[in-house]
Coordinates of C-alpha atoms and ligand atoms in Angstrom, one line a residue:
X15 CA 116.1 112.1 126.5
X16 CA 114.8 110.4 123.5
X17 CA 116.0 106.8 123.1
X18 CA 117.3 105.7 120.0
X19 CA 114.3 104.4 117.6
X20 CA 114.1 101.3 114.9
X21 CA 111.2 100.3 112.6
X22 CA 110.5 97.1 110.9
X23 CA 108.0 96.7 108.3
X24 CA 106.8 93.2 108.0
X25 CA 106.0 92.6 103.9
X26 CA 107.1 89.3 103.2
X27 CA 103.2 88.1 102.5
X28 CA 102.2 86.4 99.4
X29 CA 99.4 88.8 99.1
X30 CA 97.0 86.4 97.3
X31 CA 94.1 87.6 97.9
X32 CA 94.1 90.3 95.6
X33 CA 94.3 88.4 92.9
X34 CA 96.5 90.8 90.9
X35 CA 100.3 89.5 89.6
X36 CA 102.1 92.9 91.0
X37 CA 102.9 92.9 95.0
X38 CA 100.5 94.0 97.1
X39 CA 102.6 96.4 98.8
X40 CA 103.2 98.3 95.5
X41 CA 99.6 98.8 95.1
X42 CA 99.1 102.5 94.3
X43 CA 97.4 104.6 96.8
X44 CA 96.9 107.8 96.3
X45 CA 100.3 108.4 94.3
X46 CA 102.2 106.4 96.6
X47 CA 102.6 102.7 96.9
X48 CA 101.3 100.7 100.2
X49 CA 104.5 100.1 101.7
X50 CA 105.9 103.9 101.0
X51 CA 103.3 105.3 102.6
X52 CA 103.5 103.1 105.4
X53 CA 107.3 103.7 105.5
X54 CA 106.8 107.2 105.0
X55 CA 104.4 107.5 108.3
X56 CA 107.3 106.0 110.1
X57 CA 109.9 108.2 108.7
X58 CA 108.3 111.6 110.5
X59 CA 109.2 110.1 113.9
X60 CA 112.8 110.1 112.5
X61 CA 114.1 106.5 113.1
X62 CA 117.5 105.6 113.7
X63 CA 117.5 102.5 111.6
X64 CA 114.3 101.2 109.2
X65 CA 114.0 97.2 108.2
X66 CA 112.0 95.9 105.8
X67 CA 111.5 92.4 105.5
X68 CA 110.3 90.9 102.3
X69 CA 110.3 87.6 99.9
X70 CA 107.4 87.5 97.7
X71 CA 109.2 89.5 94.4
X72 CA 111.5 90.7 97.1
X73 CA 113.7 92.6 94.2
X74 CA 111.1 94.6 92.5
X75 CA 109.4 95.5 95.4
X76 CA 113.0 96.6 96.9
X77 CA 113.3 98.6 93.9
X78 CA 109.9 99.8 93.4
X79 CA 110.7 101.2 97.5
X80 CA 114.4 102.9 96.6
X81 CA 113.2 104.7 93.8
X82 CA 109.9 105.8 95.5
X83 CA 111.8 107.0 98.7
X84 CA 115.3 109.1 97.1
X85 CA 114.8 112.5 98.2
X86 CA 111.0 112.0 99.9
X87 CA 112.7 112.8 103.5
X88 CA 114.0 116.7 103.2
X89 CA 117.4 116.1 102.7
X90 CA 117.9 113.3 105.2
X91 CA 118.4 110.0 103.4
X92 CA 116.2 107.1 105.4
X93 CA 118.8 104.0 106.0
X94 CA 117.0 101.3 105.0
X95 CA 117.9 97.9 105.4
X96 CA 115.6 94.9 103.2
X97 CA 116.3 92.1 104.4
X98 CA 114.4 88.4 103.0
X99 CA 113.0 86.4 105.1
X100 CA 113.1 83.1 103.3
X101 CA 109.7 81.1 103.1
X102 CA 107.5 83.4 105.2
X103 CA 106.9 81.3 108.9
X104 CA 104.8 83.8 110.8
X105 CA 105.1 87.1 112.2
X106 CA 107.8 86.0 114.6
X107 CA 110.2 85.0 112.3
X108 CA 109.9 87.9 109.9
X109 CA 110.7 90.0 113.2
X110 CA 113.6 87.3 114.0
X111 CA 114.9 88.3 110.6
X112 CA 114.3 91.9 111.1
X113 CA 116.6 92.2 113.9
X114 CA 119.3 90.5 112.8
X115 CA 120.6 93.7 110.9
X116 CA 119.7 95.4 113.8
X117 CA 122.0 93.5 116.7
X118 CA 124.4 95.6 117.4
X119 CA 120.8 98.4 117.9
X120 CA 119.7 99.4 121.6
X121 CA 116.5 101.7 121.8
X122 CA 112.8 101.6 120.8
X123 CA 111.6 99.2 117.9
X124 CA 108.3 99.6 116.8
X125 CA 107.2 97.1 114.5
X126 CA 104.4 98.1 111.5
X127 CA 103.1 96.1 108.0
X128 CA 103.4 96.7 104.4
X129 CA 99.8 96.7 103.7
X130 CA 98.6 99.4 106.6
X131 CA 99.1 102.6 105.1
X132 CA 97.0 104.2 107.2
X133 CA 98.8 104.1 110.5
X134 CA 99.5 107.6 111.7
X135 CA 103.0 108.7 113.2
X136 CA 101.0 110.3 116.0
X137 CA 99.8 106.8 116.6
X138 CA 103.1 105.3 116.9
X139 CA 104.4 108.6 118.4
X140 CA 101.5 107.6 121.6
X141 CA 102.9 103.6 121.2
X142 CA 106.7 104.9 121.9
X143 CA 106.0 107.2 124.4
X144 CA 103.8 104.9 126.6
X145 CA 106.2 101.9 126.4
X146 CA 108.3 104.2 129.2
X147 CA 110.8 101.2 131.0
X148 CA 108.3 98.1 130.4
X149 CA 109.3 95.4 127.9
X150 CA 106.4 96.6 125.2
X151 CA 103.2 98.6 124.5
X152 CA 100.6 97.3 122.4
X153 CA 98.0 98.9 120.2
X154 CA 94.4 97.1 121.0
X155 CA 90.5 98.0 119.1
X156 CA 87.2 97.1 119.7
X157 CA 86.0 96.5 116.5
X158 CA 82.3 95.4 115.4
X159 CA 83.6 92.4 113.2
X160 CA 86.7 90.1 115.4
X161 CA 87.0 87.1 112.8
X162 CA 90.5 86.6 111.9
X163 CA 92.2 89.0 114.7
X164 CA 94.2 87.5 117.7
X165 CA 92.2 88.7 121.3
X166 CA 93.5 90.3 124.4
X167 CA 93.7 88.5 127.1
X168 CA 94.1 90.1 130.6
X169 CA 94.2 88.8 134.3
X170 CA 91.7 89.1 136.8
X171 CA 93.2 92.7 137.6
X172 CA 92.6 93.8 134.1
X173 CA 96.5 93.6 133.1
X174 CA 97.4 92.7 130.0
X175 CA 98.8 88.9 130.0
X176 CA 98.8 87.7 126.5
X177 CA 97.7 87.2 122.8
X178 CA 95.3 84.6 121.5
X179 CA 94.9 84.1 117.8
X180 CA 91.6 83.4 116.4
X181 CA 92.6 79.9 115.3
X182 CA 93.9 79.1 118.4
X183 CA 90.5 80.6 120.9
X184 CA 88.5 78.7 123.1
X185 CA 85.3 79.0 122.7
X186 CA 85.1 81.8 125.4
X187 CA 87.8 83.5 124.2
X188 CA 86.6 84.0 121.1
X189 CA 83.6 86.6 123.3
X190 CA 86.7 88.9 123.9
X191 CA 86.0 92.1 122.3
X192 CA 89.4 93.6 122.6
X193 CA 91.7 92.6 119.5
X194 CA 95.7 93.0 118.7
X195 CA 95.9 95.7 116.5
X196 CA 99.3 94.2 115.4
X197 CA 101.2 97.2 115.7
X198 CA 103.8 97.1 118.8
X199 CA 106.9 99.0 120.2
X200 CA 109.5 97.1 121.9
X201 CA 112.7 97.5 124.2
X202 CA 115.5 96.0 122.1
X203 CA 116.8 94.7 124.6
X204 CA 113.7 92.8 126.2
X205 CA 112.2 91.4 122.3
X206 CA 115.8 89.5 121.3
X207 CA 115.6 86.9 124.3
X208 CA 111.9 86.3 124.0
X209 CA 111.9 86.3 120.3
X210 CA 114.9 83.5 120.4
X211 CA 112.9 81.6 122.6
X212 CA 109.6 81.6 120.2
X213 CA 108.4 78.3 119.7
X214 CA 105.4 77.4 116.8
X215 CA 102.9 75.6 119.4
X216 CA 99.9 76.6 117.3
X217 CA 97.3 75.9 115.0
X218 CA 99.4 77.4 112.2
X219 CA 102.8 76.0 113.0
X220 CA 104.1 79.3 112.8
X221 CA 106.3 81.6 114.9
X222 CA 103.9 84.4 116.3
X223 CA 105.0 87.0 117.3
X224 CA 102.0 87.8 119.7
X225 CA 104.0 84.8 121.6
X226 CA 106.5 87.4 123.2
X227 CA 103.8 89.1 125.2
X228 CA 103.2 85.8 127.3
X229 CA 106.5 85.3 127.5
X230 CA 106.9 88.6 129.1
X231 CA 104.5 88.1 131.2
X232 CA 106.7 85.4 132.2
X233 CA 109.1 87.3 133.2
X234 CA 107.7 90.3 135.7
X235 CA 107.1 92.4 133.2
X236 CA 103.7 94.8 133.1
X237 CA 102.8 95.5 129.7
X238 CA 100.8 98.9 129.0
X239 CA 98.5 98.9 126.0
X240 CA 96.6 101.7 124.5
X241 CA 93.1 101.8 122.3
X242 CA 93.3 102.8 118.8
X243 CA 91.3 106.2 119.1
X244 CA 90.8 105.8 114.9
X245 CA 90.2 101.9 113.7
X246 CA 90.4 103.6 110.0
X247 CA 94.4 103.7 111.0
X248 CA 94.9 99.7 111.5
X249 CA 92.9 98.7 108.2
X250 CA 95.5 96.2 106.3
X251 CA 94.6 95.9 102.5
X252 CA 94.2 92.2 101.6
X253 CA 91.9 92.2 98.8
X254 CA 91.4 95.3 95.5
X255 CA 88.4 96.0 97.4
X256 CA 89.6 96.9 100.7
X257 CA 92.2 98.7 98.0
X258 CA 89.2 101.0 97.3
X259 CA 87.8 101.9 101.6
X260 CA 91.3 102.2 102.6
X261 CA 91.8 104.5 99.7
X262 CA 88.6 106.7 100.3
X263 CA 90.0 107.4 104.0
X264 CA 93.5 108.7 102.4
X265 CA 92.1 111.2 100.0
X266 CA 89.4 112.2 102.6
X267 CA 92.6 113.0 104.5
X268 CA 95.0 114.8 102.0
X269 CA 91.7 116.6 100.9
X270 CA 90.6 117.8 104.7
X271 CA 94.8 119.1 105.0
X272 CA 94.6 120.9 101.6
X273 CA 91.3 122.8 103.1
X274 CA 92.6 123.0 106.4
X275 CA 94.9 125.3 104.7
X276 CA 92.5 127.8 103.3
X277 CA 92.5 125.4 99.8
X278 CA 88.3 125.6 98.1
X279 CA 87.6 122.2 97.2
X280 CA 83.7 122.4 96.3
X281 CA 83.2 119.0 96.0
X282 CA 85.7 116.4 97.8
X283 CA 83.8 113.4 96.2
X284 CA 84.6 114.4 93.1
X285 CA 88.1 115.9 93.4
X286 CA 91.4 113.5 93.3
X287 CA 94.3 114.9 94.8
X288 CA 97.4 112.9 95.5
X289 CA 100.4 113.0 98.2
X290 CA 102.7 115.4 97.8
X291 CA 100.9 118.1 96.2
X292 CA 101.2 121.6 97.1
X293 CA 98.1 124.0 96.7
X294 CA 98.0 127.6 98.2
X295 CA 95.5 129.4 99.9
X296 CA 92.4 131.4 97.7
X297 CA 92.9 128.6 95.2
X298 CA 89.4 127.1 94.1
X299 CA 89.4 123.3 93.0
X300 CA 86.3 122.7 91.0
X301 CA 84.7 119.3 91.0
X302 CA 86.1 116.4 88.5
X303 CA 89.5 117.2 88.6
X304 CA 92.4 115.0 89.3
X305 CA 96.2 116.0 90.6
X306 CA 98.8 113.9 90.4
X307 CA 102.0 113.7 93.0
X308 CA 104.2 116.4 92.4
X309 CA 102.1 119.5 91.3
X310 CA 102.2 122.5 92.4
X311 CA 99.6 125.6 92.3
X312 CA 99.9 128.8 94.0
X313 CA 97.6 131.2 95.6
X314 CA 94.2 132.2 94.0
X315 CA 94.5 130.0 90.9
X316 CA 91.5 128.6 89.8
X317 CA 91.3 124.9 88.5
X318 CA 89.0 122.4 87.3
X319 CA 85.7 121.5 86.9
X320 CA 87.6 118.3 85.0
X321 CA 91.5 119.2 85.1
X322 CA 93.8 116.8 85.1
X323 CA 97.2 118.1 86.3
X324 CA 99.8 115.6 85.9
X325 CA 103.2 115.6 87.5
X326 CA 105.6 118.6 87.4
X327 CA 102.8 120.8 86.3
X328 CA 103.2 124.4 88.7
X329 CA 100.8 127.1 88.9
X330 CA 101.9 130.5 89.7
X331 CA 99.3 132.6 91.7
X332 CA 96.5 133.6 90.1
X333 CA 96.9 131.0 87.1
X334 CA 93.7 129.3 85.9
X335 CA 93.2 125.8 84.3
X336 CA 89.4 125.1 83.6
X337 CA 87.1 122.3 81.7
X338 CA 88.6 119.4 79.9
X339 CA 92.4 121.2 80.1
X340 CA 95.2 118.6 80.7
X341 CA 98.7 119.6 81.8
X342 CA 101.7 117.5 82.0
X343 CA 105.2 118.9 83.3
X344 CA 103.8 122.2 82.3
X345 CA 104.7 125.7 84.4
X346 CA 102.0 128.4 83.7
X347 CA 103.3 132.0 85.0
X348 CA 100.7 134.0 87.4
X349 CA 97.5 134.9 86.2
X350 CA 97.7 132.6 82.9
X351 CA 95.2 131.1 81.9
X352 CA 93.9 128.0 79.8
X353 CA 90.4 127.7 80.5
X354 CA 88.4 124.9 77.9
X355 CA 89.6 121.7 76.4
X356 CA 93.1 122.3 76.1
X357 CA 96.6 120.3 76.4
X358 CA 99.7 121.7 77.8
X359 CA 102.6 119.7 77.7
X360 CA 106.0 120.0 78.5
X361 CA 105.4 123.9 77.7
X362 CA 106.2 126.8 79.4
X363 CA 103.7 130.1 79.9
X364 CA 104.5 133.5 80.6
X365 CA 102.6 135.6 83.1
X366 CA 99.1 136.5 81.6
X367 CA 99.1 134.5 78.7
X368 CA 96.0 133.2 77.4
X369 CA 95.5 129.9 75.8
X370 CA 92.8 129.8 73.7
X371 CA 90.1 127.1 73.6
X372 CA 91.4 123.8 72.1
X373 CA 95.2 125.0 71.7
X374 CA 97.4 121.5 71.5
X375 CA 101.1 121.3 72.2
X376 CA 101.8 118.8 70.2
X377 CA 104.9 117.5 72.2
X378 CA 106.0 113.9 71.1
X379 CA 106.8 113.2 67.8
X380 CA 106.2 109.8 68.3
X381 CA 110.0 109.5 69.3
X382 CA 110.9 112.4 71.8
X383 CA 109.2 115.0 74.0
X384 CA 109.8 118.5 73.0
X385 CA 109.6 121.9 74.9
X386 CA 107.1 124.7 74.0
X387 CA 107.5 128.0 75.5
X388 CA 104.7 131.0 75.4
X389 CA 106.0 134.4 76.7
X390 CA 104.0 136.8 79.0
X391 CA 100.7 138.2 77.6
X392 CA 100.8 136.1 74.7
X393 CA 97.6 135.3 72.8
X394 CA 96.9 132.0 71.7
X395 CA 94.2 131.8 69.3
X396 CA 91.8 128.8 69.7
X397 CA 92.5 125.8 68.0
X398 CA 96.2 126.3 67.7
X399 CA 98.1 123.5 67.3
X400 CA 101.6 124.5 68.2
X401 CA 104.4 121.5 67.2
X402 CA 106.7 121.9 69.5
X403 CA 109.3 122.5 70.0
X404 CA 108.0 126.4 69.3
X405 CA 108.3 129.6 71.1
X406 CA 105.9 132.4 71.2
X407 CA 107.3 135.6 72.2
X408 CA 105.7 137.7 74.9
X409 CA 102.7 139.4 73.8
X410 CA 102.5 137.7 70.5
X411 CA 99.6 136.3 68.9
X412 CA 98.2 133.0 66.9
X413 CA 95.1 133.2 64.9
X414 CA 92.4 130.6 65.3
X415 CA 93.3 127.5 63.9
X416 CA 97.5 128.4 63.1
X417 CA 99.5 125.3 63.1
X418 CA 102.9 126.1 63.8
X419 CA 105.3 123.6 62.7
X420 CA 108.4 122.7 64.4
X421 CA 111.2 124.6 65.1
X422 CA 109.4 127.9 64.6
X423 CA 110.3 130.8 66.8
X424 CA 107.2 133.4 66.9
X425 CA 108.9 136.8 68.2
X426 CA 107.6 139.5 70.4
X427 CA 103.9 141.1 69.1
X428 CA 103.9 138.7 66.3
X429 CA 100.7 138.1 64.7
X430 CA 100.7 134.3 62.8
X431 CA 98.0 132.3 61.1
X432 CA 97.3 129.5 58.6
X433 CA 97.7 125.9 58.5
X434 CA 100.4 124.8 57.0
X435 CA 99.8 121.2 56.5
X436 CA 100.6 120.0 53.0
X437 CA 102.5 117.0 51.6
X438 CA 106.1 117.0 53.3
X439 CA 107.5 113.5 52.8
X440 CA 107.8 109.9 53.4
X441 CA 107.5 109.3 57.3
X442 CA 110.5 108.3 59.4
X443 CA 109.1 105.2 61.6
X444 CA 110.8 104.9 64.8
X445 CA 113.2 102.2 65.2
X446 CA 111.0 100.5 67.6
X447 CA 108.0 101.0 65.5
X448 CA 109.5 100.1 62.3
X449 CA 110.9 96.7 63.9
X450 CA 107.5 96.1 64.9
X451 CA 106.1 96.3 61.5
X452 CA 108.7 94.2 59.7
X453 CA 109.3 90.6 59.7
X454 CA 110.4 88.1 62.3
X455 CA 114.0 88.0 62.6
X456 CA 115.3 84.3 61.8
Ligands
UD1_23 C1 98.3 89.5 113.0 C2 98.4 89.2 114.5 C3 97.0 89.3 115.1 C4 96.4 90.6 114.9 C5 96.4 90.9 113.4 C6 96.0 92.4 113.1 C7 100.2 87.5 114.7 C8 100.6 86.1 114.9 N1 98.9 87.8 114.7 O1 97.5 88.4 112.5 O2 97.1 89.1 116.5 O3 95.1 90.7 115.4 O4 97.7 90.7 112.8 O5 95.9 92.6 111.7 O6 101.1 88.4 114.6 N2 104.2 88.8 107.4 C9 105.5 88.6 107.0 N3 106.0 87.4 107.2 C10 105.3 86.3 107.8 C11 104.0 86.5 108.2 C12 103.5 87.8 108.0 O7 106.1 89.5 106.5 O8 105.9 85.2 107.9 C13 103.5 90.1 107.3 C14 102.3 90.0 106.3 O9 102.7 90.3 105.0 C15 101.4 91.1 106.9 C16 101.8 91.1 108.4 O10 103.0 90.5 108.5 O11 101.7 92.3 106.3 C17 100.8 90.4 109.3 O12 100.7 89.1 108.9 P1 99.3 88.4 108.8 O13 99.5 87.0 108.3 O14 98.3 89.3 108.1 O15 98.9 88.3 110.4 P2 97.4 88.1 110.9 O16 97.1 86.6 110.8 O17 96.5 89.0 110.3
MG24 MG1 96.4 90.2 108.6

């Protein structure tokens, strides 16, 4: 029998180090945010009940969180609760304040932070499953560099007695090799006592909440503690530059899953691929090319060198985007294909099409976005420029160069050429535009 689980993510920090004005658990990684993907680790172990506690720009970064996580978790909704911590005082306070929507909870909680994306759910999977009946499991590392991190301390027997921080070590405990990775699970019922009876005896005059394992101690209890087998998964982000390492280890990741599924990536260094991505077997991913959340591309398609697939673009099988081609919200049927310096947005392809070198949809008209459509084995002579919104029937064709205005319907087996561009009229500014360019309002 599984016992009931709870997570709390600890995010209240200032994040000041990184010198940047947006929260450092938005920070993008990899088409997710730091705290979503750290949230979204958590979530594949199915929690009960998830906390987050926050302060610093608490209601964006709330926001930033809801919108990122609607409809992330296959059809289950992930309760969430934020809660705000008030002037951040240490780790155990921010806990303090995660429990409290969490009183009436009795189970597992595993407590994890807003700026470690890495952290696997097998990881915290290993933390849940060794706590068994004790009061807590820790996570513990020997890493080369211990500055900053609180040490292990254990008895004479080897057992596991207590946290030190670094600003609070002797001398000789600051030899200890073994650090707190900072990532715990708990017996509800054993963390609310020792957490009430917290007190901030430290150099910080903060709550810790490496206190609690002392005060376990304290009370019987034999704590088990397991060794991070990968120290890539505790790396917390504090700075844009550890932004950058933590980053290389998630797309090394999502890179190795995508080959690990049959995917030809011939040159990882040189290929961005983001979360939620789907890429089928056979497919070839040539170097210099960049997908963004949300695309997805069949079997045996063929894309890149330097693609840049933005979200909502789907290739069918055997669909090919090659140099210098961008696609935004674009859907290309099997086996089309748009192979030099093209963009395709908001359009639709038909099986077997073929885009011509340097075809534009031009989709915005400075105002809205507007729908092309291309049928099946349509042939799109290079250089078009097609203003959408247009649609090109199946098997029709566009001479080099065509500009197709607005509004035009090419049918089936057409052939249509020329440039059409000739005085019109006056331009209609957009309101925001024209506002823009006029004077101050009084
Ligand atoms: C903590 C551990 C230390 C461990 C290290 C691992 C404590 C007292 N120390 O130290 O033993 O080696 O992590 O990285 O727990 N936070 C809040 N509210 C607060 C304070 C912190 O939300 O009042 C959040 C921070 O935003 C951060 C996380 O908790 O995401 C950890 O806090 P931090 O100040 O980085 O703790 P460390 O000093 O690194
Ligand atoms: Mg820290």
């Amino acid at each position: 029998m599984t016992r009931p689980l709870a997570v709390i993510c600890l995010a209240a920090g200032m994040g000041k180090r990184t010198k940047v004005s947006m929260p450092k658990v938005l920070l993008p990684l990899c088409g997710r945010t730091l705290a979503s993907s750290a949230l979204l680790a958590a979530a594949e172990l199915k929690p009960a009940r998830t906390v987050v506690v926050l302060h610093n720009q608490m209601e964006r970064v709330q926001a930033s969180l809801e919108k990122e996580l609607t409809g992330k978790f296959e059809g289950r909704s992930l309760s969430i609760d934020y809660v705000d911590q008030g002037a951040p005082n240490g780790t155990g306070h921010a806990v303090q304040v995660g429990m409290e929507p969490l009183k009436d909870f009795v189970g597992d909680v595993i407590v994890i932070y807003g700026d470690c994306p890495l952290m696997t759910a097998e990881t915290l999977q290993d933390m849940v499953d060794l706590r068994v009946d004790s009061a807590c499991s820790a996570l513990t590392a020997y890493p080369d560099d211990t500055t900053g991190l609180g040490r292990i301390l254990r008895n004479d027997e080897g057992n596991f007695v207590g946290i030190r921080e670094h600003k609070d070590c002797s001398d000789e405990e600051l030899m200890i090799d073994e650090i707190n990775c900072g990532f715990y699970c708990f017996d509800s019922e054993k963390l609310r006592p020792a957490l009430a009876r917290l007190q901030p005896n430290n150099a910080q005059g903060e709550y810790y909440l490496t206190d609690v394992i002392a005060d376990f101690v304290s009370q019987g209890e034999v704590l088990p503690t397991a060794e991070a087998a990968d120290i890539a998964e505790i790396m917390g982000v504090n700075s844009l530059s550890d932004l950058s390492l933590v980053q290389s280890v998630m797309q090394e990741r999502i890179l190795f899953e995508h080959m690990s599924n049959g995917v030809l990536i011939t040159d990882p260094a040189a290929t961005w691929i983001d979360h939620d991505v789907e890429i089928g077997s056979d497919t070839k991913i040539l170097p210099c090319t960049v997908i963004g959340s949300g695309c997805k591309i069949g079997n045996g398609c063929e894309v890149g060198p330097f693609s840049h697939l933005r979200g909502g673009t789907v290739l069918d099988d055997g669909a090919a985007l090659g140099n210098f081609v961008e696609a935004k919200n674009a859907h290309l049927g099997a086996g089309a294909k748009a192979k030099h310096l093209t963009y395709l947005g908001d359009a639709v392809v038909g099986a077997n099409a073929n885009i011509g070198c340097g075809t534009i949809t031009a989709n915005y008209d400075g105002v809205n976005k507007h729908q092309t459509k291309i049928g099946a084995r349509a042939f799109i002579g290079s250089g078009t420029v097609l203003c959408a919104p247009v649609e090109v029937g199946d098997e029709a064709m566009t001479a080099a160069g065509a500009v197709v205005k607005p509004g035009s319907t090419i049918k089936a087996q057409e052939l249509w050429l020329g440039v059409p561009a000739r005085y019109l009229r006056q331009r209609e500014l957009p309101a925001a535009a024209s506002a823009s360019t006029g004077e101050k309002k009084q």
